[in-house]
mmCIF file of C-alpha atoms and ligand atoms in Angstrom:
data_model
loop_
_atom_site.group_PDB
_atom_site.id
_atom_site.type_symbol
_atom_site.label_atom_id
_atom_site.label_comp_id
_atom_site.label_asym_id
_atom_site.label_seq_id
_atom_site.Cartn_x
_atom_site.Cartn_y
_atom_site.Cartn_z
ATOM 1 C CA UNK A 3 -0.083 -0.010 -0.071
ATOM 2 C CA UNK A 4 1.889 3.080 -1.098
ATOM 3 C CA UNK A 5 1.348 6.441 0.565
ATOM 4 C CA UNK A 6 0.336 9.369 -1.470
ATOM 5 C CA UNK A 7 2.984 11.763 -0.324
ATOM 6 C CA UNK A 8 1.198 15.160 0.137
ATOM 7 C CA UNK A 9 4.374 16.994 1.050
ATOM 8 C CA UNK A 10 6.101 16.078 -2.180
ATOM 9 C CA UNK A 11 3.039 16.810 -4.453
ATOM 10 C CA UNK A 12 2.602 20.211 -2.568
ATOM 11 C CA UNK A 13 6.286 20.877 -3.247
ATOM 12 C CA UNK A 14 5.673 20.301 -6.990
ATOM 13 C CA UNK A 15 2.642 22.578 -7.045
ATOM 14 C CA UNK A 16 4.411 25.297 -5.139
ATOM 15 C CA UNK A 17 7.387 25.082 -7.536
ATOM 16 C CA UNK A 18 4.860 25.631 -10.410
ATOM 17 C CA UNK A 19 3.382 28.542 -8.553
ATOM 18 C CA UNK A 20 6.736 30.085 -7.928
ATOM 19 C CA UNK A 21 7.605 29.872 -11.654
ATOM 20 C CA UNK A 22 4.205 31.452 -12.405
ATOM 21 C CA UNK A 23 4.833 34.317 -9.937
ATOM 22 C CA UNK A 24 8.263 34.888 -11.522
ATOM 23 C CA UNK A 25 6.645 35.036 -14.921
ATOM 24 C CA UNK A 26 4.186 37.816 -13.736
ATOM 25 C CA UNK A 27 7.040 40.181 -12.796
ATOM 26 C CA UNK A 28 7.073 43.063 -12.138
ATOM 27 C CA UNK A 29 3.614 42.306 -10.737
ATOM 28 C CA UNK A 30 3.877 40.627 -7.318
ATOM 29 C CA UNK A 31 0.686 38.787 -6.290
ATOM 30 C CA UNK A 32 -0.502 40.093 -2.922
ATOM 31 C CA UNK A 33 -2.685 38.141 -0.520
ATOM 32 C CA UNK A 34 -4.140 39.698 2.752
ATOM 33 C CA UNK A 35 -4.974 37.403 5.628
ATOM 34 C CA UNK A 36 -7.497 38.692 8.154
ATOM 35 C CA UNK A 37 -7.533 37.152 11.637
ATOM 36 C CA UNK A 38 -9.943 37.901 14.403
ATOM 37 C CA UNK A 39 -8.947 36.867 17.891
ATOM 38 C CA UNK A 40 -6.011 34.548 18.913
ATOM 39 C CA UNK A 41 -7.431 31.033 18.426
ATOM 40 C CA UNK A 42 -4.117 29.014 18.555
ATOM 41 C CA UNK A 43 -4.949 26.834 15.561
ATOM 42 C CA UNK A 44 -5.822 29.925 13.456
ATOM 43 C CA UNK A 45 -2.562 31.701 14.548
ATOM 44 C CA UNK A 46 -0.568 28.655 13.462
ATOM 45 C CA UNK A 47 -2.405 28.242 10.110
ATOM 46 C CA UNK A 48 -2.025 31.917 9.173
ATOM 47 C CA UNK A 49 1.665 31.674 10.077
ATOM 48 C CA UNK A 50 2.084 28.726 7.898
ATOM 49 C CA UNK A 51 0.270 30.302 4.921
ATOM 50 C CA UNK A 52 2.448 33.501 5.340
ATOM 51 C CA UNK A 53 5.665 31.412 5.314
ATOM 52 C CA UNK A 54 4.509 29.423 2.246
ATOM 53 C CA UNK A 55 3.495 32.505 0.440
ATOM 54 C CA UNK A 56 6.906 34.102 1.014
ATOM 55 C CA UNK A 57 8.633 30.940 -0.256
ATOM 56 C CA UNK A 58 6.530 31.067 -3.464
ATOM 57 C CA UNK A 59 7.439 34.811 -3.987
ATOM 58 C CA UNK A 60 3.885 35.969 -3.067
ATOM 59 C CA UNK A 61 3.616 38.975 -0.927
ATOM 60 C CA UNK A 62 1.319 38.588 2.126
ATOM 61 C CA UNK A 63 -0.116 40.962 4.785
ATOM 62 C CA UNK A 64 -1.857 40.454 7.931
ATOM 63 C CA UNK A 65 -4.849 42.441 9.391
ATOM 64 C CA UNK A 66 -5.361 41.518 13.047
ATOM 65 C CA UNK A 67 -8.500 42.287 14.926
ATOM 66 C CA UNK A 68 -9.430 41.745 18.669
ATOM 67 C CA UNK A 69 -11.864 38.961 19.526
ATOM 68 C CA UNK A 70 -14.587 41.558 20.294
ATOM 69 C CA UNK A 71 -14.423 43.279 16.846
ATOM 70 C CA UNK A 72 -17.793 44.315 15.523
ATOM 71 C CA UNK A 73 -19.450 43.028 12.335
ATOM 72 C CA UNK A 74 -19.324 46.644 10.936
ATOM 73 C CA UNK A 75 -15.542 46.950 11.443
ATOM 74 C CA UNK A 76 -14.714 43.632 9.800
ATOM 75 C CA UNK A 77 -16.981 44.228 6.908
ATOM 76 C CA UNK A 78 -15.477 47.721 6.448
ATOM 77 C CA UNK A 79 -12.046 46.158 6.416
ATOM 78 C CA UNK A 80 -13.188 43.741 3.685
ATOM 79 C CA UNK A 81 -14.735 46.502 1.639
ATOM 80 C CA UNK A 82 -11.419 48.440 1.759
ATOM 81 C CA UNK A 83 -9.434 45.381 0.627
ATOM 82 C CA UNK A 84 -11.959 44.708 -2.146
ATOM 83 C CA UNK A 85 -11.387 48.237 -3.479
ATOM 84 C CA UNK A 86 -7.648 48.120 -3.192
ATOM 85 C CA UNK A 87 -6.137 47.379 -6.611
ATOM 86 C CA UNK A 88 -2.870 46.367 -4.924
ATOM 87 C CA UNK A 89 -4.594 43.399 -3.166
ATOM 88 C CA UNK A 90 -5.270 40.321 -5.370
ATOM 89 C CA UNK A 91 -6.504 37.831 -2.690
ATOM 90 C CA UNK A 92 -8.354 38.038 0.613
ATOM 91 C CA UNK A 93 -8.600 35.333 3.128
ATOM 92 C CA UNK A 94 -10.613 35.542 6.341
ATOM 93 C CA UNK A 95 -9.305 32.889 8.641
ATOM 94 C CA UNK A 96 -12.119 30.808 10.243
ATOM 95 C CA UNK A 97 -13.472 30.108 12.720
ATOM 96 C CA UNK A 98 -14.733 33.663 13.433
ATOM 97 C CA UNK A 99 -16.033 34.608 16.992
ATOM 98 C CA UNK A 100 -19.687 33.984 17.558
ATOM 99 C CA UNK A 101 -20.875 37.498 16.881
ATOM 100 C CA UNK A 102 -20.229 36.914 13.171
ATOM 101 C CA UNK A 103 -22.184 35.198 10.500
ATOM 102 C CA UNK A 104 -19.366 33.511 8.628
ATOM 103 C CA UNK A 105 -21.494 33.225 5.437
ATOM 104 C CA UNK A 106 -22.127 37.022 5.439
ATOM 105 C CA UNK A 107 -18.329 37.780 5.984
ATOM 106 C CA UNK A 108 -17.153 35.322 3.257
ATOM 107 C CA UNK A 109 -19.772 36.621 0.807
ATOM 108 C CA UNK A 110 -18.534 40.258 1.413
ATOM 109 C CA UNK A 111 -15.291 39.365 -0.342
ATOM 110 C CA UNK A 112 -15.439 40.248 -4.007
ATOM 111 C CA UNK A 113 -15.399 36.983 -6.009
ATOM 112 C CA UNK A 114 -12.295 38.065 -7.948
ATOM 113 C CA UNK A 115 -10.305 38.111 -4.726
ATOM 114 C CA UNK A 116 -11.860 35.003 -3.212
ATOM 115 C CA UNK A 117 -8.839 32.864 -2.965
ATOM 116 C CA UNK A 118 -10.423 30.544 -0.306
ATOM 117 C CA UNK A 119 -13.210 29.727 -2.629
ATOM 118 C CA UNK A 120 -15.997 30.214 -0.004
ATOM 119 C CA UNK A 121 -18.187 32.858 -1.554
ATOM 120 C CA UNK A 122 -21.541 31.917 -2.975
ATOM 121 C CA UNK A 123 -20.224 33.036 -6.459
ATOM 122 C CA UNK A 124 -17.331 30.704 -6.211
ATOM 123 C CA UNK A 125 -19.406 27.739 -5.063
ATOM 124 C CA UNK A 126 -21.932 28.549 -7.741
ATOM 125 C CA UNK A 127 -19.181 28.674 -10.320
ATOM 126 C CA UNK A 128 -18.116 25.083 -9.270
ATOM 127 C CA UNK A 129 -21.610 23.867 -9.592
ATOM 128 C CA UNK A 130 -21.780 25.455 -13.124
ATOM 129 C CA UNK A 131 -18.400 23.874 -13.927
ATOM 130 C CA UNK A 132 -17.064 27.256 -14.819
ATOM 131 C CA UNK A 133 -13.186 26.717 -15.330
ATOM 132 C CA UNK A 134 -12.420 30.126 -14.025
ATOM 133 C CA UNK A 135 -14.266 29.541 -10.686
ATOM 134 C CA UNK A 136 -12.175 29.275 -7.598
ATOM 135 C CA UNK A 137 -12.490 25.876 -5.880
ATOM 136 C CA UNK A 138 -11.964 25.758 -2.125
ATOM 137 C CA UNK A 139 -8.426 24.899 -1.326
ATOM 138 C CA UNK A 140 -8.845 21.599 0.505
ATOM 139 C CA UNK A 141 -11.143 19.903 -2.037
ATOM 140 C CA UNK A 142 -9.006 21.284 -4.947
ATOM 141 C CA UNK A 143 -5.917 19.798 -3.133
ATOM 142 C CA UNK A 144 -7.768 16.442 -2.968
ATOM 143 C CA UNK A 145 -8.275 16.510 -6.661
ATOM 144 C CA UNK A 146 -4.734 17.442 -7.323
ATOM 145 C CA UNK A 147 -3.492 14.628 -5.142
ATOM 146 C CA UNK A 148 -5.621 12.126 -7.215
ATOM 147 C CA UNK A 149 -4.561 13.590 -10.524
ATOM 148 C CA UNK A 150 -0.874 13.626 -9.740
ATOM 149 C CA UNK A 151 -1.037 10.132 -8.281
ATOM 150 C CA UNK A 152 -2.453 8.790 -11.437
ATOM 151 C CA UNK A 153 -5.823 7.825 -9.926
ATOM 152 C CA UNK A 154 -8.464 7.292 -12.615
ATOM 153 C CA UNK A 155 -11.814 8.837 -11.486
ATOM 154 C CA UNK A 156 -14.069 8.470 -14.603
ATOM 155 C CA UNK A 157 -16.952 6.063 -13.906
ATOM 156 C CA UNK A 158 -15.435 5.036 -10.563
ATOM 157 C CA UNK A 159 -17.531 5.091 -7.349
ATOM 158 C CA UNK A 160 -16.289 7.909 -5.052
ATOM 159 C CA UNK A 161 -17.748 8.086 -1.529
ATOM 160 C CA UNK A 162 -17.391 11.297 0.357
ATOM 161 C CA UNK A 163 -18.086 11.033 4.092
ATOM 162 C CA UNK A 164 -18.910 14.607 5.293
ATOM 163 C CA UNK A 165 -20.970 17.356 3.684
ATOM 164 C CA UNK A 166 -19.406 20.589 4.932
ATOM 165 C CA UNK A 167 -19.278 23.511 2.702
ATOM 166 C CA UNK A 168 -15.435 23.731 2.840
ATOM 167 C CA UNK A 169 -14.652 20.147 2.283
ATOM 168 C CA UNK A 170 -17.246 17.417 1.718
ATOM 169 C CA UNK A 171 -19.748 19.120 -0.587
ATOM 170 C CA UNK A 172 -17.143 20.918 -2.938
ATOM 171 C CA UNK A 173 -15.121 17.736 -3.085
ATOM 172 C CA UNK A 174 -18.222 15.798 -4.169
ATOM 173 C CA UNK A 175 -19.042 18.404 -6.782
ATOM 174 C CA UNK A 176 -15.526 18.522 -8.261
ATOM 175 C CA UNK A 177 -15.431 14.660 -8.476
ATOM 176 C CA UNK A 178 -18.788 14.657 -10.219
ATOM 177 C CA UNK A 179 -17.844 17.404 -12.735
ATOM 178 C CA UNK A 180 -17.332 16.547 -16.438
ATOM 179 C CA UNK A 181 -13.650 15.542 -16.878
ATOM 180 C CA UNK A 182 -13.323 13.744 -13.572
ATOM 181 C CA UNK A 183 -16.705 11.982 -14.103
ATOM 182 C CA UNK A 184 -16.918 9.939 -10.901
ATOM 183 C CA UNK A 185 -20.119 8.459 -9.633
ATOM 184 C CA UNK A 186 -20.393 10.217 -6.280
ATOM 185 C CA UNK A 187 -22.110 9.246 -3.050
ATOM 186 C CA UNK A 188 -22.148 11.777 -0.109
ATOM 187 C CA UNK A 189 -22.621 10.446 3.359
ATOM 188 C CA UNK A 190 -23.094 12.277 6.721
ATOM 189 C CA UNK A 191 -24.149 11.739 10.212
ATOM 190 C CA UNK A 192 -27.686 10.750 9.388
ATOM 191 C CA UNK A 193 -26.592 8.186 6.838
ATOM 192 C CA UNK A 194 -27.818 4.720 7.712
ATOM 193 C CA UNK A 195 -25.386 1.683 7.533
ATOM 194 C CA UNK A 196 -22.409 3.943 6.624
ATOM 195 C CA UNK A 197 -20.113 0.780 6.342
ATOM 196 C CA UNK A 198 -22.261 -0.651 3.543
ATOM 197 C CA UNK A 199 -21.862 2.531 1.582
ATOM 198 C CA UNK A 200 -18.104 3.139 2.249
ATOM 199 C CA UNK A 201 -17.293 -0.542 1.371
ATOM 200 C CA UNK A 202 -18.521 0.255 -2.223
ATOM 201 C CA UNK A 203 -16.027 3.177 -2.433
ATOM 202 C CA UNK A 204 -13.248 2.780 -5.028
ATOM 203 C CA UNK A 205 -12.211 6.198 -3.957
ATOM 204 C CA UNK A 206 -13.004 7.063 -0.213
ATOM 205 C CA UNK A 207 -12.847 10.583 0.996
ATOM 206 C CA UNK A 208 -13.120 11.019 4.777
ATOM 207 C CA UNK A 209 -13.848 14.542 5.957
ATOM 208 C CA UNK A 210 -15.553 13.832 9.266
ATOM 209 C CA UNK A 211 -13.538 15.329 12.017
ATOM 210 C CA UNK A 212 -13.448 12.260 14.271
ATOM 211 C CA UNK A 213 -10.064 10.488 14.880
ATOM 212 C CA UNK A 214 -9.686 7.000 13.440
ATOM 213 C CA UNK A 215 -13.415 6.813 12.505
ATOM 214 C CA UNK A 216 -13.028 4.925 9.220
ATOM 215 C CA UNK A 217 -11.910 1.446 10.257
ATOM 216 C CA UNK A 218 -10.573 -1.471 8.095
ATOM 217 C CA UNK A 219 -14.067 -3.217 7.910
ATOM 218 C CA UNK A 220 -15.494 -0.110 6.324
ATOM 219 C CA UNK A 221 -13.048 -0.127 3.393
ATOM 220 C CA UNK A 222 -13.058 -2.096 0.212
ATOM 221 C CA UNK A 223 -9.945 -4.052 -0.793
ATOM 222 C CA UNK A 224 -7.881 -1.869 -3.189
ATOM 223 C CA UNK A 225 -9.546 1.411 -2.463
ATOM 224 C CA UNK A 226 -7.876 4.778 -2.783
ATOM 225 C CA UNK A 227 -8.377 6.508 0.618
ATOM 226 C CA UNK A 228 -8.079 10.155 1.138
ATOM 227 C CA UNK A 229 -7.963 11.207 4.800
ATOM 228 C CA UNK A 230 -8.885 14.815 5.179
ATOM 229 C CA UNK A 231 -9.199 14.836 8.984
ATOM 230 C CA UNK A 232 -6.933 16.787 11.226
ATOM 231 C CA UNK A 233 -7.723 15.904 14.756
ATOM 232 C CA UNK A 234 -5.717 16.758 17.965
ATOM 233 C CA UNK A 235 -5.546 13.666 20.168
ATOM 234 C CA UNK A 236 -4.093 14.123 23.642
ATOM 235 C CA UNK A 237 -0.731 12.488 23.828
ATOM 236 C CA UNK A 238 1.391 13.026 26.956
ATOM 237 C CA UNK A 239 4.546 11.618 25.124
ATOM 238 C CA UNK A 240 4.611 14.715 22.903
ATOM 239 C CA UNK A 241 5.926 18.062 23.803
ATOM 240 C CA UNK A 242 2.823 19.746 22.699
ATOM 241 C CA UNK A 243 0.706 17.371 24.702
ATOM 242 C CA UNK A 244 -1.157 16.197 21.668
ATOM 243 C CA UNK A 245 -0.629 14.502 18.326
ATOM 244 C CA UNK A 246 -2.382 14.994 14.961
ATOM 245 C CA UNK A 247 -4.388 12.092 13.552
ATOM 246 C CA UNK A 248 -6.782 11.669 10.603
ATOM 247 C CA UNK A 249 -10.207 10.414 10.426
ATOM 248 C CA UNK A 250 -9.005 7.000 9.093
ATOM 249 C CA UNK A 251 -7.526 4.359 11.352
ATOM 250 C CA UNK A 252 -4.358 4.328 9.199
ATOM 251 C CA UNK A 253 -2.655 1.243 10.601
ATOM 252 C CA UNK A 254 -5.844 -0.818 10.008
ATOM 253 C CA UNK A 255 -6.807 0.515 6.693
ATOM 254 C CA UNK A 256 -3.440 0.973 4.975
ATOM 255 C CA UNK A 257 -2.838 -2.716 4.214
ATOM 256 C CA UNK A 258 -6.161 -2.781 2.376
ATOM 257 C CA UNK A 259 -5.753 0.319 0.372
ATOM 258 C CA UNK A 260 -4.143 0.755 -3.028
ATOM 259 C CA UNK A 261 -3.144 4.219 -2.158
ATOM 260 C CA UNK A 262 -3.735 6.211 1.118
ATOM 261 C CA UNK A 263 -2.793 9.683 2.291
ATOM 262 C CA UNK A 264 -1.159 9.794 5.722
ATOM 263 C CA UNK A 265 -1.854 12.341 8.376
ATOM 264 C CA UNK A 266 0.065 14.440 8.729
ATOM 265 C CA UNK A 267 1.685 14.795 5.278
ATOM 266 C CA UNK A 268 -1.331 14.070 2.994
ATOM 267 C CA UNK A 269 -4.092 16.525 2.324
ATOM 268 C CA UNK A 270 -2.904 19.219 4.809
ATOM 269 C CA UNK A 271 0.142 20.547 2.843
ATOM 270 C CA UNK A 272 -2.006 20.567 -0.406
ATOM 271 C CA UNK A 273 -4.510 22.956 1.088
ATOM 272 C CA UNK A 274 -1.838 25.599 1.559
ATOM 273 C CA UNK A 275 -0.251 24.910 -1.904
ATOM 274 C CA UNK A 276 -3.742 25.401 -3.562
ATOM 275 C CA UNK A 277 -4.262 28.621 -1.771
ATOM 276 C CA UNK A 278 -0.954 29.912 -3.325
ATOM 277 C CA UNK A 279 -2.178 28.625 -6.650
ATOM 278 C CA UNK A 280 -5.527 30.434 -6.185
ATOM 279 C CA UNK A 281 -3.606 33.598 -5.258
ATOM 280 C CA UNK A 282 -1.463 33.509 -8.402
ATOM 281 C CA UNK A 283 -4.724 32.864 -10.485
ATOM 282 C CA UNK A 284 -6.287 35.915 -8.918
ATOM 283 C CA UNK A 285 -3.222 38.123 -9.691
ATOM 284 C CA UNK A 286 -3.076 36.728 -13.228
ATOM 285 C CA UNK A 287 -6.724 37.512 -13.777
ATOM 286 C CA UNK A 288 -6.243 41.026 -12.282
ATOM 287 C CA UNK A 289 -3.434 41.409 -14.799
ATOM 288 C CA UNK A 290 -5.853 40.526 -17.672
ATOM 289 C CA UNK A 291 -4.517 37.099 -18.225
ATOM 290 C CA UNK A 292 -7.079 34.420 -18.786
ATOM 291 C CA UNK A 293 -7.728 31.964 -16.043
ATOM 292 C CA UNK A 294 -7.304 28.277 -16.774
ATOM 293 C CA UNK A 295 -9.052 25.377 -15.050
ATOM 294 C CA UNK A 296 -7.461 22.011 -14.256
ATOM 295 C CA UNK A 297 -5.842 20.344 -17.257
ATOM 296 C CA UNK A 298 -7.121 16.895 -18.205
ATOM 297 C CA UNK A 299 -4.896 13.980 -17.285
ATOM 298 C CA UNK A 300 -2.894 12.363 -20.228
ATOM 299 C CA UNK A 301 -4.681 9.314 -21.461
ATOM 300 C CA UNK A 302 -2.080 6.882 -20.222
ATOM 301 C CA UNK A 303 -1.964 8.338 -16.800
ATOM 302 C CA UNK A 304 -3.732 5.717 -14.904
ATOM 303 C CA UNK A 305 -1.320 4.190 -12.365
ATOM 304 C CA UNK A 306 -4.413 2.980 -10.442
ATOM 305 C CA UNK A 307 -6.947 1.723 -12.930
HETATM 306 P P1 LIG B 415 -17.476 19.670 9.781
HETATM 307 O O1 LIG B 415 -17.468 19.420 11.262
HETATM 308 O O2 LIG B 415 -17.934 20.864 9.142
HETATM 309 O O3 LIG B 415 -18.145 18.475 8.922
HETATM 310 C C1 LIG B 415 -18.065 17.136 9.308
HETATM 311 C C2 LIG B 415 -18.917 16.232 8.502
HETATM 312 O O4 LIG B 415 -18.736 14.916 8.936
HETATM 313 C C3 LIG B 415 -20.428 16.611 8.615
HETATM 314 O O5 LIG B 415 -21.051 16.603 7.346
HETATM 315 C C4 LIG B 415 -21.028 15.503 9.557
HETATM 316 O O6 LIG B 415 -22.344 15.188 9.208
HETATM 317 C C5 LIG B 415 -20.107 14.365 9.171
HETATM 318 N N1 LIG B 415 -20.134 13.409 10.228
HETATM 319 C C6 LIG B 415 -19.939 13.681 11.593
HETATM 320 N N2 LIG B 415 -20.096 12.543 12.270
HETATM 321 C C7 LIG B 415 -20.342 11.558 11.440
HETATM 322 C C8 LIG B 415 -20.675 10.247 11.615
HETATM 323 N N3 LIG B 415 -20.647 9.582 12.799
HETATM 324 N N4 LIG B 415 -20.967 9.560 10.449
HETATM 325 C C9 LIG B 415 -20.996 10.106 9.297
HETATM 326 N N5 LIG B 415 -20.693 11.366 9.067
HETATM 327 C C10 LIG B 415 -20.405 12.127 10.154
HETATM 328 O O7 LIG B 415 -15.953 19.408 9.456
HETATM 329 P P2 LIG B 415 -15.041 19.849 8.127
HETATM 330 O O8 LIG B 415 -15.647 19.332 6.840
HETATM 331 O O9 LIG B 415 -14.724 21.321 8.311
HETATM 332 O O10 LIG B 415 -13.713 19.081 8.434
HETATM 333 C C11 LIG B 415 -13.648 17.688 8.446
HETATM 334 C C12 LIG B 415 -12.363 17.300 8.983
HETATM 335 O O11 LIG B 415 -11.256 17.653 8.003
HETATM 336 C C13 LIG B 415 -11.826 17.849 10.350
HETATM 337 O O12 LIG B 415 -10.997 16.875 10.957
HETATM 338 C C14 LIG B 415 -11.066 19.031 9.893
HETATM 339 O O13 LIG B 415 -10.034 19.373 10.907
HETATM 340 C C15 LIG B 415 -10.403 18.533 8.712
HETATM 341 N N6 LIG B 415 -9.980 19.593 7.781
HETATM 342 C C16 LIG B 415 -8.680 19.446 7.190
HETATM 343 C C17 LIG B 415 -8.311 20.351 6.337
HETATM 344 C C18 LIG B 415 -7.011 20.096 5.614
HETATM 345 O O14 LIG B 415 -6.411 21.030 5.138
HETATM 346 N N7 LIG B 415 -6.515 18.843 5.610
HETATM 347 C C19 LIG B 415 -9.077 21.583 5.918
HETATM 348 C C20 LIG B 415 -10.368 21.607 6.534
HETATM 349 C C21 LIG B 415 -10.765 20.666 7.418
HETATM 350 P P3 LIG B 415 -23.572 16.315 9.478
HETATM 351 O O15 LIG B 415 -23.467 17.188 8.261
HETATM 352 O O16 LIG B 415 -24.752 15.380 9.421
HETATM 353 O O17 LIG B 415 -23.346 16.846 10.823
#
């Protein structure tokens, strides 16, 4: 059972982004991160995104707001960034404190600068299979992992466990789209006899948020397993006091899988890489260059038939 190496594939994507950024000179793509409060996971995600941006030659800035920031203040900030021609991408780090309606905040971002792919316009563009639409970074990263690992999707049964707006639903839509052509089933917490459904999956995507939830008995022999989960599990032997595990019981499932993503080192690095790719695309579009959607796989590119 070979691992899909998300770190290596993310590095390939980032090298391509860096070359694309260099080709845009003297224009430098600029993404602005907006963070409200000091949620430790958000602090670490934004740091990681800023570091990766710098390595790819992308300029990034940070707008920080205290936890008690009002809706009006945050929306005014977004309006200012929307109007600023020097800004190509805007990312508001979730989760936001409870006084905010995240949908309202995300939808305030002008679609051309929506590098996270969370606005209604971006999601609608994915439903319409508009090649210029921005796909959310994690599902886009999943598709890129499959493409670059030579996983054929056409006509195959993909089961997505999870229906969130940021992972499950867009992942299902992308797999369903013409070109990828999977037959897609989406499962969630109300799904009956989940195992009977996941056992049908030739491609199984787990985006649940429960450590080790997908066990070997739920997986078909030879399946391609993509584990999106990032769960902090208490672990006294670690300096941090926790370790990160996925939604799949890796030790049990790996021997049955044709390919599997580890956690960490699978989907996680791809999410950040796709954010950089979306930022480059936004800057290219701002410079009047045509956006391009995912390129089809070469016909012989089926390592996992
Ligand atoms: P959400 O909590 O928004 O969604 C979880 C989904 O799992 C829901 O649709 C829920 O169903 C479903 N679910 C929960 N329990 C069960 C169950 N017992 N059986 C079947 N389905 C169930 O999470 P996200 O989609 O935001 O994230 C999912 C995981 O992915 C998390 O671990 C998160 O940390 C990780 N993640 C990783 C990223 C990365 O870069 N690798 C990026 C984003 C998220 P229902 O809708 O019915 O409640």
